[in-house]
Coordinates of C-alpha atoms in Angstrom, one line a residue:
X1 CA 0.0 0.0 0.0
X2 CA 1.2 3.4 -1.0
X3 CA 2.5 5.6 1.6
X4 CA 0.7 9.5 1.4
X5 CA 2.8 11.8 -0.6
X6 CA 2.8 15.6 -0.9
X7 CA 2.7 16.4 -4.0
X8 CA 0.0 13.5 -4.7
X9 CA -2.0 13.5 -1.7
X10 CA -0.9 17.5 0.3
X11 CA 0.4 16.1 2.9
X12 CA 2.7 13.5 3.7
X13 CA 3.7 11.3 7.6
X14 CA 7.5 12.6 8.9
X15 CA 9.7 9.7 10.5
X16 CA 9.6 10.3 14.3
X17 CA 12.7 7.9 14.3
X18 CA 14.7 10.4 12.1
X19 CA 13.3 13.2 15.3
X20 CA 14.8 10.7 17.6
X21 CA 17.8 10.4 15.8
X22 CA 18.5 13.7 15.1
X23 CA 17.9 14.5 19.2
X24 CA 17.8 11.0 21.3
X25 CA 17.9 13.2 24.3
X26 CA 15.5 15.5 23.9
X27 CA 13.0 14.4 21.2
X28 CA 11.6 11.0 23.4
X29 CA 9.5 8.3 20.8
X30 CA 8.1 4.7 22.3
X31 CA 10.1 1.9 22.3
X32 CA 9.9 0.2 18.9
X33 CA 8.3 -2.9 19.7
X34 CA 5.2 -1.1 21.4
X35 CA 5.3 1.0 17.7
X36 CA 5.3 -2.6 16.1
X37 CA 2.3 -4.4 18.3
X38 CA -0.9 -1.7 18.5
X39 CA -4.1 -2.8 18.6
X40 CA -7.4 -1.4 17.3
X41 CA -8.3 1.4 18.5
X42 CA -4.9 2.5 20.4
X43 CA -4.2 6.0 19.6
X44 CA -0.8 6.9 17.4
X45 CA 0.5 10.4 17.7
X46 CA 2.3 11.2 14.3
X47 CA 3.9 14.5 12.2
X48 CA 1.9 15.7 9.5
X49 CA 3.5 17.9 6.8
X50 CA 0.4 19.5 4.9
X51 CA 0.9 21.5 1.7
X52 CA -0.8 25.3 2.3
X53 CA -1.4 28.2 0.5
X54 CA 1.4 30.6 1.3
X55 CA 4.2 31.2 -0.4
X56 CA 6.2 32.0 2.4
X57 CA 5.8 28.9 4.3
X58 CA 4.2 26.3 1.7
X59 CA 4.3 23.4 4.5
X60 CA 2.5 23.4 7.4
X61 CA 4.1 20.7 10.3
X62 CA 1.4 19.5 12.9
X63 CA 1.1 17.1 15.3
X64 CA -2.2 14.7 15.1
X65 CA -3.8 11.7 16.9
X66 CA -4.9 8.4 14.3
X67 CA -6.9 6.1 15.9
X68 CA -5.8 2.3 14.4
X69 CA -8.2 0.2 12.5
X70 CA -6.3 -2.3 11.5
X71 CA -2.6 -3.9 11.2
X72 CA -1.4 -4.2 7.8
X73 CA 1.7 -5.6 6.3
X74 CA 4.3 -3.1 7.5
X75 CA 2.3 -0.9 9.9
X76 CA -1.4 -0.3 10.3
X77 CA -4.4 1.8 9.0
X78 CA -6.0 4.5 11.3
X79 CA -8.5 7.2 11.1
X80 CA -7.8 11.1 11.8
X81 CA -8.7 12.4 15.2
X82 CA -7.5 15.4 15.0
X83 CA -8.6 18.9 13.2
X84 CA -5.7 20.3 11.4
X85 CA -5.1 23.6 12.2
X86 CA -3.4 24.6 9.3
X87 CA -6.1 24.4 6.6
X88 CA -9.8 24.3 6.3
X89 CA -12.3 21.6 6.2
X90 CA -11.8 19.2 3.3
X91 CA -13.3 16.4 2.3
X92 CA -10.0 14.6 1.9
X93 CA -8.3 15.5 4.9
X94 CA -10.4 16.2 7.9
X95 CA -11.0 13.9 10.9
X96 CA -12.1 10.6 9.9
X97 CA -10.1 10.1 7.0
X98 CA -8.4 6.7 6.4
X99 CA -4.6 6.7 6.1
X100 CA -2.0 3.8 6.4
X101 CA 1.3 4.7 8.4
X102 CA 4.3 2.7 9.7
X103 CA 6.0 1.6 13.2
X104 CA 8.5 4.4 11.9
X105 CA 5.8 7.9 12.1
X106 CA 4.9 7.3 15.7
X107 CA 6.0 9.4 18.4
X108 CA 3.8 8.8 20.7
X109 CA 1.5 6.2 21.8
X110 CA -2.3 6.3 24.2
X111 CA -4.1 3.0 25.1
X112 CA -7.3 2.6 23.4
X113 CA -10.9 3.5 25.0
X114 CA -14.7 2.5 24.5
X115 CA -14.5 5.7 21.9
X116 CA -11.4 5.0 20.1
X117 CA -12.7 1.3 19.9
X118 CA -15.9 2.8 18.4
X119 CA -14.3 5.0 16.4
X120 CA -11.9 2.3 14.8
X121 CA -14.7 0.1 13.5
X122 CA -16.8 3.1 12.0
X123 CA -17.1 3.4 8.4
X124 CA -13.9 6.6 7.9
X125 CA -15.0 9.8 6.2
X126 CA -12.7 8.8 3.5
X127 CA -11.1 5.7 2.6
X128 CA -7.1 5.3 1.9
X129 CA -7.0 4.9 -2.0
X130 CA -5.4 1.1 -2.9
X131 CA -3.1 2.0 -6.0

């Protein structure tokens, strides 16, 4: 499964290891194997680089919660639970939309709850294209 892109999709996943690598001692992620081993509904905090209109600063960074929906070969696919700040309501990107991501985006990690668990078997907003 195709990975989001920014010039495809607007926004793209940065690799919270490269954050960790770059700064071990201040930038903290989870331990890799709790990365590789979430469940349904655990939350997965990731960095979003969305594309915006400005020509001073064409790419916004944010910080957003996916919920999980399922494990895939490689990493996992998850919903949006976030609003991004950055740009408006779309129908592509907004909370709810489907998007896969890998063990590698995560940089931080929150149990799941009756809502997430909800959330996670919902029908998304949007689904992840399979190309």
């Amino acid at each position: 499964m195709r990975q989001p892109d920014i010039e495809l999709d607007g926004w793209c996943l940065d690799s919270g290891d490269a954050y960790h690598s770059d700064a071990p001692s201040t930038f903290w992620i989870p331990a890799r194997d709790r990365r590789e081993n979430l469940q349904p509904g655990d939350f997965a905090k990731l960095i979003f680089r969305i594309s915006v209109d400005n020509s001073e600063e064409p790419v916004a960074v944010e910080r957003m919660w996916v919920v999980v929906r399922e494990r895939i070969p490689g990493g996992y696919l998850g919903v949006l639970d976030n609003e991004p700040d950055s740009i408006g309501k779309t129908d592509e990107f907004w909370v709810g939309t489907e998007l896969p991501f890998r063990p590698e985006h995560i940089i931080n990690i929150e149990d799941r709850d009756a809502a997430s668990m909800s959330l996670a078997t919902e029908e998304p907003r949007t689904r992840w294209p399979i190309r």
